[in-house]
Amino acid sequence: MNEIHSAGYRAHTNIALIKYWGKRNKELFLPVTSSLSLTLDAFYTDTHVEFDTSLTGDVFYLGGELQNEANTAKVSRFLDLFRETAGKPNLYAKVTSVNHVPTAAGLASSASAFAALAGACNLALDLQLDAQTLSTYARQGSGSASRSLLGGFVEWHKGEGDESASSYAEAFDDADWDLAMVFVIINRNAKKIDSRLGMEHTNQTSPFYALWPKEVEKDLAMIKPAIKAHDLDTVGQIAEHNAMKMHAMTIAAKPSFTYWEPASIEAMTIVRELREQGIPAYITMDAGPNVKVLCRASQAETIKAAFAPRFGADQVVIAKPGPAAHPLEKE
């Protein structure tokens, strides 16, 4: 008789205001620096996992399509973490995942995807891992997935040495204030340079990278009290500068590369024009061409309208602070 353990989970994307860019341990996904992000409501991943004793291997569907061997192997390695903890190394699973966010486009789809899968595995196998421990598992699928398990502002601690348990995500602030992020979606397609490859190349070849850990430490120390004070201008200025420093490193890599496209620069110009008009709006960008604008929720529609002459309505999305990952109701 088949033994089946199943669960569904939803996790929202997060956008880092203080960026994660570089690993000190590639196997455990331990970061060079700590980071701080905002979980958002507009984009998310729904994942169902079904551990079934009748299966002879893992099966992975993404967006309704059966995935190839390489993509399935990546998911299988992640599932192994939970199988090992459960003491069931040969219990295979069918994973069905739907990204309500463009995949691999610099919109944090991997963060929500692995956070959702971590939550589903924890629930299906009744492991009862606490949020801190679960974040160390999610981290090993995608570093930023550790942050998508939690809502509002989240800090991911870099930890010490090669100790996996020391690098975890922790809720910092519930973001329950006049805050939003406007997404300007320049390109929904998968980026040409994978984040992991871009990260490693920057780490190895950019002369600016040696400065990065100290800059992040300084930015974190400044942004945290500003968040607690609900000081949007200070938060935005620090976040924008941190993002520009990250992208400066990629431009200074050898050979040089950038995730920006011409329309990215157009969008950034509009944001700076808004500031000249007295509207607080601040840029952050991840490993992709899409521009995110940190702003007041009460001014988000005004900011969205400023992009209308150049960008289509479906390219500009308003997001509010989002919730922690949570189980999906059984159908």
mmCIF file of C-alpha atoms in Angstrom:
data_model
loop_
_atom_site.group_PDB
_atom_site.id
_atom_site.type_symbol
_atom_site.label_atom_id
_atom_site.label_comp_id
_atom_site.label_asym_id
_atom_site.label_seq_id
_atom_site.Cartn_x
_atom_site.Cartn_y
_atom_site.Cartn_z
ATOM 1 C CA MET A 1 0.000 0.000 0.000
ATOM 2 C CA ASN A 2 1.350 3.418 -1.006
ATOM 3 C CA GLU A 3 2.396 5.851 1.677
ATOM 4 C CA ILE A 4 1.802 9.489 0.646
ATOM 5 C CA HIS A 5 2.782 12.673 2.464
ATOM 6 C CA SER A 6 1.669 15.901 0.774
ATOM 7 C CA ALA A 7 1.401 19.621 1.438
ATOM 8 C CA GLY A 8 1.111 22.935 -0.395
ATOM 9 C CA TYR A 9 2.802 26.209 0.449
ATOM 10 C CA ARG A 10 2.918 29.816 -0.778
ATOM 11 C CA ALA A 11 5.928 32.101 -0.430
ATOM 12 C CA HIS A 12 6.277 35.683 -1.645
ATOM 13 C CA THR A 13 9.282 37.228 -3.311
ATOM 14 C CA ASN A 14 11.593 39.545 -1.450
ATOM 15 C CA ILE A 15 13.740 42.362 -2.750
ATOM 16 C CA ALA A 16 16.980 43.078 -0.934
ATOM 17 C CA LEU A 17 17.623 46.673 0.072
ATOM 18 C CA ILE A 18 21.063 45.683 1.312
ATOM 19 C CA LYS A 19 22.213 43.161 -1.257
ATOM 20 C CA TYR A 20 23.508 39.613 -1.051
ATOM 21 C CA TRP A 21 26.205 39.288 -3.699
ATOM 22 C CA GLY A 22 28.748 36.551 -3.162
ATOM 23 C CA LYS A 23 29.189 33.254 -1.324
ATOM 24 C CA ARG A 24 32.008 32.243 0.991
ATOM 25 C CA ASN A 25 30.884 28.606 0.817
ATOM 26 C CA LYS A 26 29.240 27.531 -2.443
ATOM 27 C CA GLU A 27 28.104 24.127 -1.177
ATOM 28 C CA LEU A 28 26.232 25.491 1.847
ATOM 29 C CA PHE A 29 25.258 28.820 0.226
ATOM 30 C CA LEU A 30 26.906 30.764 3.039
ATOM 31 C CA PRO A 31 27.121 34.458 2.107
ATOM 32 C CA VAL A 32 30.077 36.808 2.278
ATOM 33 C CA THR A 33 27.868 39.436 3.935
ATOM 34 C CA SER A 34 24.614 39.765 5.799
ATOM 35 C CA SER A 35 21.680 41.309 3.897
ATOM 36 C CA LEU A 36 18.299 42.905 4.491
ATOM 37 C CA SER A 37 15.163 42.666 2.373
ATOM 38 C CA LEU A 38 11.492 43.535 2.072
ATOM 39 C CA THR A 39 8.982 40.758 1.357
ATOM 40 C CA LEU A 40 6.304 41.872 -1.111
ATOM 41 C CA ASP A 41 2.727 40.839 -1.817
ATOM 42 C CA ALA A 42 2.511 41.146 -5.607
ATOM 43 C CA PHE A 43 4.689 38.208 -6.649
ATOM 44 C CA TYR A 44 4.704 34.709 -5.184
ATOM 45 C CA THR A 45 5.173 30.982 -5.799
ATOM 46 C CA ASP A 46 2.696 28.189 -5.003
ATOM 47 C CA THR A 47 4.263 24.771 -4.569
ATOM 48 C CA HIS A 48 2.765 21.362 -3.832
ATOM 49 C CA VAL A 49 4.941 18.422 -2.846
ATOM 50 C CA GLU A 50 3.775 14.820 -2.690
ATOM 51 C CA PHE A 51 6.149 12.263 -1.200
ATOM 52 C CA ASP A 52 5.000 8.873 -2.474
ATOM 53 C CA THR A 53 6.492 5.453 -1.721
ATOM 54 C CA SER A 54 5.412 4.224 -5.158
ATOM 55 C CA LEU A 55 7.736 6.664 -6.962
ATOM 56 C CA THR A 56 11.154 5.487 -8.151
ATOM 57 C CA GLY A 57 12.527 8.997 -8.663
ATOM 58 C CA ASP A 58 11.644 12.644 -8.214
ATOM 59 C CA VAL A 59 9.356 14.391 -10.700
ATOM 60 C CA PHE A 60 9.271 18.167 -11.086
ATOM 61 C CA TYR A 61 6.651 20.269 -12.871
ATOM 62 C CA LEU A 62 7.101 24.038 -13.208
ATOM 63 C CA GLY A 63 4.240 26.054 -14.665
ATOM 64 C CA GLY A 64 2.588 22.850 -15.832
ATOM 65 C CA GLU A 65 5.647 21.646 -17.761
ATOM 66 C CA LEU A 66 7.671 18.571 -16.865
ATOM 67 C CA GLN A 67 11.224 19.753 -16.199
ATOM 68 C CA ASN A 68 14.404 18.351 -17.673
ATOM 69 C CA GLU A 69 16.947 16.223 -15.849
ATOM 70 C CA ALA A 70 19.167 19.135 -14.827
ATOM 71 C CA ASN A 71 16.350 21.174 -13.283
ATOM 72 C CA THR A 72 14.936 18.102 -11.554
ATOM 73 C CA ALA A 73 18.370 17.229 -10.155
ATOM 74 C CA LYS A 74 18.589 20.658 -8.539
ATOM 75 C CA VAL A 75 15.242 20.102 -6.829
ATOM 76 C CA SER A 76 16.250 16.562 -5.826
ATOM 77 C CA ARG A 77 19.375 17.814 -4.064
ATOM 78 C CA PHE A 78 17.193 20.200 -2.116
ATOM 79 C CA LEU A 79 14.661 17.492 -1.248
ATOM 80 C CA ASP A 80 17.544 15.375 0.059
ATOM 81 C CA LEU A 81 17.990 17.833 2.949
ATOM 82 C CA PHE A 82 14.482 17.058 4.163
ATOM 83 C CA ARG A 83 14.620 13.336 3.391
ATOM 84 C CA GLU A 84 17.822 13.049 5.415
ATOM 85 C CA THR A 85 16.261 14.872 8.365
ATOM 86 C CA ALA A 86 13.173 12.648 8.165
ATOM 87 C CA GLY A 87 15.302 9.502 7.942
ATOM 88 C CA LYS A 88 13.665 8.560 4.633
ATOM 89 C CA PRO A 89 16.430 8.833 1.989
ATOM 90 C CA ASN A 90 14.524 6.855 -0.640
ATOM 91 C CA LEU A 91 11.161 8.568 -0.345
ATOM 92 C CA TYR A 92 10.758 10.307 -3.697
ATOM 93 C CA ALA A 93 8.428 13.177 -4.505
ATOM 94 C CA LYS A 94 6.349 14.838 -7.158
ATOM 95 C CA VAL A 95 6.843 18.609 -6.986
ATOM 96 C CA THR A 96 4.377 20.925 -8.734
ATOM 97 C CA SER A 97 5.297 24.600 -8.673
ATOM 98 C CA VAL A 98 3.773 27.706 -10.221
ATOM 99 C CA ASN A 99 5.662 30.994 -10.222
ATOM 100 C CA HIS A 100 3.336 33.999 -10.174
ATOM 101 C CA VAL A 101 6.390 36.021 -11.166
ATOM 102 C CA PRO A 102 8.630 35.837 -14.258
ATOM 103 C CA THR A 103 11.258 33.133 -13.715
ATOM 104 C CA ALA A 104 14.984 34.038 -13.691
ATOM 105 C CA ALA A 105 14.315 37.662 -14.671
ATOM 106 C CA GLY A 106 15.761 39.355 -11.614
ATOM 107 C CA LEU A 107 12.430 39.391 -9.796
ATOM 108 C CA ALA A 108 13.412 36.934 -7.058
ATOM 109 C CA SER A 109 11.513 33.919 -8.380
ATOM 110 C CA SER A 110 14.116 31.508 -7.000
ATOM 111 C CA ALA A 111 13.684 33.015 -3.528
ATOM 112 C CA SER A 112 9.939 32.442 -3.415
ATOM 113 C CA ALA A 113 10.268 29.069 -5.181
ATOM 114 C CA PHE A 114 12.672 27.475 -2.725
ATOM 115 C CA ALA A 115 10.995 29.079 0.282
ATOM 116 C CA ALA A 116 7.668 27.587 -0.812
ATOM 117 C CA LEU A 117 9.269 24.188 -1.413
ATOM 118 C CA ALA A 118 10.987 24.291 1.990
ATOM 119 C CA GLY A 119 7.721 25.091 3.732
ATOM 120 C CA ALA A 120 5.867 22.341 1.858
ATOM 121 C CA CYS A 121 8.530 19.724 2.669
ATOM 122 C CA ASN A 122 8.598 20.682 6.333
ATOM 123 C CA LEU A 123 4.821 20.341 6.541
ATOM 124 C CA ALA A 124 4.453 17.201 4.416
ATOM 125 C CA LEU A 125 7.087 15.276 6.374
ATOM 126 C CA ASP A 126 5.912 16.709 9.707
ATOM 127 C CA LEU A 127 9.465 17.781 10.587
ATOM 128 C CA GLN A 128 8.243 20.714 12.689
ATOM 129 C CA LEU A 129 11.367 22.749 11.986
ATOM 130 C CA ASP A 130 11.186 26.219 13.529
ATOM 131 C CA ALA A 131 11.404 29.309 11.306
ATOM 132 C CA GLN A 132 15.093 29.913 12.007
ATOM 133 C CA THR A 133 16.116 26.346 11.245
ATOM 134 C CA LEU A 134 13.892 26.160 8.190
ATOM 135 C CA SER A 135 15.556 29.293 6.832
ATOM 136 C CA THR A 136 18.928 27.500 6.914
ATOM 137 C CA TYR A 137 17.407 24.748 4.756
ATOM 138 C CA ALA A 138 15.764 27.198 2.315
ATOM 139 C CA ARG A 139 19.097 29.024 2.010
ATOM 140 C CA GLN A 140 20.647 25.906 0.484
ATOM 141 C CA GLY A 141 18.243 26.046 -2.455
ATOM 142 C CA SER A 142 18.645 29.770 -3.086
ATOM 143 C CA GLY A 143 20.372 32.108 -0.671
ATOM 144 C CA SER A 144 17.648 34.727 -0.732
ATOM 145 C CA ALA A 145 14.977 32.044 -0.169
ATOM 146 C CA SER A 146 15.868 32.194 3.517
ATOM 147 C CA ARG A 147 14.370 35.707 3.586
ATOM 148 C CA SER A 148 11.165 34.779 1.697
ATOM 149 C CA LEU A 149 10.043 32.576 4.567
ATOM 150 C CA LEU A 150 9.325 35.711 6.601
ATOM 151 C CA GLY A 151 7.195 38.817 6.065
ATOM 152 C CA GLY A 152 8.054 42.519 6.116
ATOM 153 C CA PHE A 153 11.689 43.521 6.554
ATOM 154 C CA VAL A 154 13.966 40.516 7.035
ATOM 155 C CA GLU A 155 17.642 40.304 7.928
ATOM 156 C CA TRP A 156 19.718 37.347 6.752
ATOM 157 C CA HIS A 157 22.696 36.914 9.067
ATOM 158 C CA LYS A 158 25.892 35.867 7.309
ATOM 159 C CA GLY A 159 26.941 33.633 10.201
ATOM 160 C CA GLU A 160 30.442 32.482 11.004
ATOM 161 C CA GLY A 161 32.884 30.200 9.223
ATOM 162 C CA ASP A 162 31.395 27.087 7.665
ATOM 163 C CA GLU A 163 28.736 26.618 10.349
ATOM 164 C CA SER A 164 25.456 26.280 8.468
ATOM 165 C CA ALA A 165 23.233 26.865 11.502
ATOM 166 C CA SER A 166 24.821 30.271 12.117
ATOM 167 C CA SER A 167 23.535 31.766 8.829
ATOM 168 C CA TYR A 168 19.788 32.258 9.097
ATOM 169 C CA ALA A 169 17.021 34.765 8.384
ATOM 170 C CA GLU A 170 15.207 36.714 11.085
ATOM 171 C CA ALA A 171 12.232 39.090 11.002
ATOM 172 C CA PHE A 172 13.386 42.668 11.566
ATOM 173 C CA ASP A 173 10.344 44.943 11.147
ATOM 174 C CA ASP A 174 6.747 44.269 10.095
ATOM 175 C CA ALA A 175 6.833 47.126 7.515
ATOM 176 C CA ASP A 176 3.402 48.233 8.675
ATOM 177 C CA TRP A 177 3.845 51.824 7.579
ATOM 178 C CA ASP A 178 3.324 53.986 4.492
ATOM 179 C CA LEU A 179 5.540 51.917 2.230
ATOM 180 C CA ALA A 180 5.394 50.343 -1.220
ATOM 181 C CA MET A 181 7.607 49.237 -4.066
ATOM 182 C CA VAL A 182 6.784 49.949 -7.704
ATOM 183 C CA PHE A 183 8.171 47.335 -10.110
ATOM 184 C CA VAL A 184 9.105 48.484 -13.606
ATOM 185 C CA ILE A 185 9.370 45.266 -15.587
ATOM 186 C CA ILE A 186 11.778 45.900 -18.435
ATOM 187 C CA ASN A 187 12.168 42.306 -19.573
ATOM 188 C CA ARG A 188 10.284 39.206 -18.414
ATOM 189 C CA ASN A 189 12.659 36.763 -20.109
ATOM 190 C CA ALA A 190 15.370 34.819 -18.316
ATOM 191 C CA LYS A 191 18.528 36.889 -17.943
ATOM 192 C CA LYS A 192 21.571 35.968 -20.021
ATOM 193 C CA ILE A 193 23.928 35.763 -17.035
ATOM 194 C CA ASP A 194 22.704 33.591 -14.190
ATOM 195 C CA SER A 195 22.910 35.221 -10.755
ATOM 196 C CA ARG A 196 25.193 32.528 -9.381
ATOM 197 C CA LEU A 197 27.615 32.821 -12.287
ATOM 198 C CA GLY A 198 27.510 36.619 -12.143
ATOM 199 C CA MET A 199 28.147 36.562 -8.410
ATOM 200 C CA GLU A 200 31.135 34.252 -8.724
ATOM 201 C CA HIS A 201 32.629 36.139 -11.665
ATOM 202 C CA THR A 202 32.330 39.441 -9.785
ATOM 203 C CA ASN A 203 33.874 37.966 -6.660
ATOM 204 C CA GLN A 204 36.846 36.604 -8.588
ATOM 205 C CA THR A 205 37.597 39.442 -11.005
ATOM 206 C CA SER A 206 36.198 42.797 -9.839
ATOM 207 C CA PRO A 207 38.793 44.957 -8.046
ATOM 208 C CA PHE A 208 35.923 46.652 -6.191
ATOM 209 C CA TYR A 209 34.822 43.408 -4.529
ATOM 210 C CA ALA A 210 37.384 43.696 -1.729
ATOM 211 C CA LEU A 211 35.502 46.789 -0.505
ATOM 212 C CA TRP A 212 32.064 45.173 -0.651
ATOM 213 C CA PRO A 213 31.911 43.484 2.801
ATOM 214 C CA LYS A 214 32.851 46.694 4.633
ATOM 215 C CA GLU A 215 30.380 48.729 2.584
ATOM 216 C CA VAL A 216 27.561 46.291 3.351
ATOM 217 C CA GLU A 217 28.377 46.314 7.060
ATOM 218 C CA LYS A 218 28.268 50.106 7.057
ATOM 219 C CA ASP A 219 25.010 50.221 5.068
ATOM 220 C CA LEU A 220 23.320 47.709 7.372
ATOM 221 C CA ALA A 221 24.322 49.682 10.441
ATOM 222 C CA MET A 222 22.763 52.831 8.958
ATOM 223 C CA ILE A 223 19.595 51.409 7.419
ATOM 224 C CA LYS A 224 18.290 49.464 10.427
ATOM 225 C CA PRO A 225 17.619 52.452 12.702
ATOM 226 C CA ALA A 226 16.147 54.335 9.714
ATOM 227 C CA ILE A 227 13.664 51.480 9.142
ATOM 228 C CA LYS A 228 12.651 51.497 12.803
ATOM 229 C CA ALA A 229 12.157 55.285 12.572
ATOM 230 C CA HIS A 230 10.034 54.889 9.378
ATOM 231 C CA ASP A 231 12.474 57.292 7.684
ATOM 232 C CA LEU A 232 11.816 56.570 4.011
ATOM 233 C CA ASP A 233 14.319 59.081 2.669
ATOM 234 C CA THR A 234 17.236 57.656 4.625
ATOM 235 C CA VAL A 235 16.193 54.057 3.910
ATOM 236 C CA GLY A 236 15.837 54.855 0.212
ATOM 237 C CA GLN A 237 19.140 56.699 -0.091
ATOM 238 C CA ILE A 238 21.058 53.878 1.565
ATOM 239 C CA ALA A 239 19.287 51.183 -0.475
ATOM 240 C CA GLU A 240 19.863 52.979 -3.779
ATOM 241 C CA HIS A 241 23.547 53.530 -3.032
ATOM 242 C CA ASN A 242 23.971 49.893 -2.026
ATOM 243 C CA ALA A 243 22.379 48.694 -5.291
ATOM 244 C CA MET A 244 24.527 51.011 -7.390
ATOM 245 C CA LYS A 245 27.664 49.727 -5.648
ATOM 246 C CA MET A 246 26.660 46.156 -6.457
ATOM 247 C CA HIS A 247 26.181 46.968 -10.131
ATOM 248 C CA ALA A 248 29.410 48.986 -10.214
ATOM 249 C CA MET A 249 31.210 45.779 -9.241
ATOM 250 C CA THR A 250 29.782 43.904 -12.219
ATOM 251 C CA ILE A 251 30.786 46.695 -14.595
ATOM 252 C CA ALA A 252 34.321 46.570 -13.161
ATOM 253 C CA ALA A 253 34.560 42.764 -13.500
ATOM 254 C CA LYS A 254 36.858 41.254 -16.140
ATOM 255 C CA PRO A 255 35.354 40.897 -18.631
ATOM 256 C CA SER A 256 32.858 43.586 -17.732
ATOM 257 C CA PHE A 257 29.158 42.814 -17.723
ATOM 258 C CA THR A 258 25.908 44.460 -16.686
ATOM 259 C CA TYR A 259 22.322 43.395 -16.151
ATOM 260 C CA TRP A 260 21.051 46.812 -17.237
ATOM 261 C CA GLU A 261 19.289 47.400 -20.542
ATOM 262 C CA PRO A 262 18.671 50.792 -22.208
ATOM 263 C CA ALA A 263 15.127 50.855 -20.820
ATOM 264 C CA SER A 264 16.533 50.275 -17.318
ATOM 265 C CA ILE A 265 18.380 53.571 -17.587
ATOM 266 C CA GLU A 266 15.233 55.283 -18.887
ATOM 267 C CA ALA A 267 13.313 54.033 -15.854
ATOM 268 C CA MET A 268 16.045 55.206 -13.485
ATOM 269 C CA THR A 269 15.957 58.628 -15.120
ATOM 270 C CA ILE A 270 12.217 58.878 -14.455
ATOM 271 C CA VAL A 271 12.802 58.045 -10.783
ATOM 272 C CA ARG A 272 15.395 60.798 -10.461
ATOM 273 C CA GLU A 273 13.032 63.252 -12.161
ATOM 274 C CA LEU A 274 10.353 62.339 -9.608
ATOM 275 C CA ARG A 275 12.778 63.193 -6.819
ATOM 276 C CA GLU A 276 13.500 66.549 -8.428
ATOM 277 C CA GLN A 277 9.752 67.181 -8.221
ATOM 278 C CA GLY A 278 9.848 66.509 -4.475
ATOM 279 C CA ILE A 279 8.449 62.954 -4.562
ATOM 280 C CA PRO A 280 10.546 60.510 -2.531
ATOM 281 C CA ALA A 281 11.346 57.579 -4.821
ATOM 282 C CA TYR A 282 14.443 55.412 -4.691
ATOM 283 C CA ILE A 283 15.928 52.819 -7.029
ATOM 284 C CA THR A 284 16.974 49.301 -6.245
ATOM 285 C CA MET A 285 17.950 46.653 -8.802
ATOM 286 C CA ASP A 286 18.976 43.035 -8.536
ATOM 287 C CA ALA A 287 20.626 40.694 -11.033
ATOM 288 C CA GLY A 288 18.343 41.623 -13.910
ATOM 289 C CA PRO A 289 17.215 44.659 -15.910
ATOM 290 C CA ASN A 290 14.054 45.367 -13.936
ATOM 291 C CA VAL A 291 13.879 48.500 -11.797
ATOM 292 C CA LYS A 292 12.199 48.594 -8.389
ATOM 293 C CA VAL A 293 11.186 51.888 -6.830
ATOM 294 C CA LEU A 294 10.903 52.207 -3.062
ATOM 295 C CA CYS A 295 8.291 54.815 -2.201
ATOM 296 C CA ARG A 296 5.357 55.757 0.014
ATOM 297 C CA ALA A 297 2.280 53.611 -0.549
ATOM 298 C CA SER A 298 0.205 56.796 -0.572
ATOM 299 C CA GLN A 299 2.196 58.039 -3.603
ATOM 300 C CA ALA A 300 2.552 54.752 -5.462
ATOM 301 C CA GLU A 301 -0.195 55.499 -7.996
ATOM 302 C CA THR A 302 1.371 58.886 -8.786
ATOM 303 C CA ILE A 303 4.724 57.203 -9.321
ATOM 304 C CA LYS A 304 3.168 54.497 -11.475
ATOM 305 C CA ALA A 305 1.547 57.176 -13.631
ATOM 306 C CA ALA A 306 4.939 58.807 -14.233
ATOM 307 C CA PHE A 307 6.043 55.693 -16.140
ATOM 308 C CA ALA A 308 2.924 55.566 -18.346
ATOM 309 C CA PRO A 309 4.325 57.632 -21.254
ATOM 310 C CA ARG A 310 7.178 55.164 -21.733
ATOM 311 C CA PHE A 311 6.069 51.830 -20.261
ATOM 312 C CA GLY A 312 2.893 49.796 -20.725
ATOM 313 C CA ALA A 313 0.390 49.329 -17.923
ATOM 314 C CA ASP A 314 1.355 45.653 -17.618
ATOM 315 C CA GLN A 315 5.002 46.648 -17.096
ATOM 316 C CA VAL A 316 4.428 48.681 -13.942
ATOM 317 C CA VAL A 317 3.206 46.880 -10.825
ATOM 318 C CA ILE A 318 2.625 48.238 -7.331
ATOM 319 C CA ALA A 319 3.599 45.930 -4.474
ATOM 320 C CA LYS A 320 2.966 46.368 -0.757
ATOM 321 C CA PRO A 321 4.818 44.663 2.096
ATOM 322 C CA GLY A 322 4.021 40.961 2.002
ATOM 323 C CA PRO A 323 3.359 38.180 4.514
ATOM 324 C CA ALA A 324 5.426 35.254 5.713
ATOM 325 C CA ALA A 325 5.269 31.996 3.778
ATOM 326 C CA HIS A 326 2.210 29.958 4.715
ATOM 327 C CA PRO A 327 0.392 26.690 3.933
ATOM 328 C CA LEU A 328 -2.096 26.534 1.088
ATOM 329 C CA GLU A 329 -5.564 25.302 1.871
ATOM 330 C CA LYS A 330 -6.222 21.811 0.615
ATOM 331 C CA GLU A 331 -8.578 21.692 -2.343
#
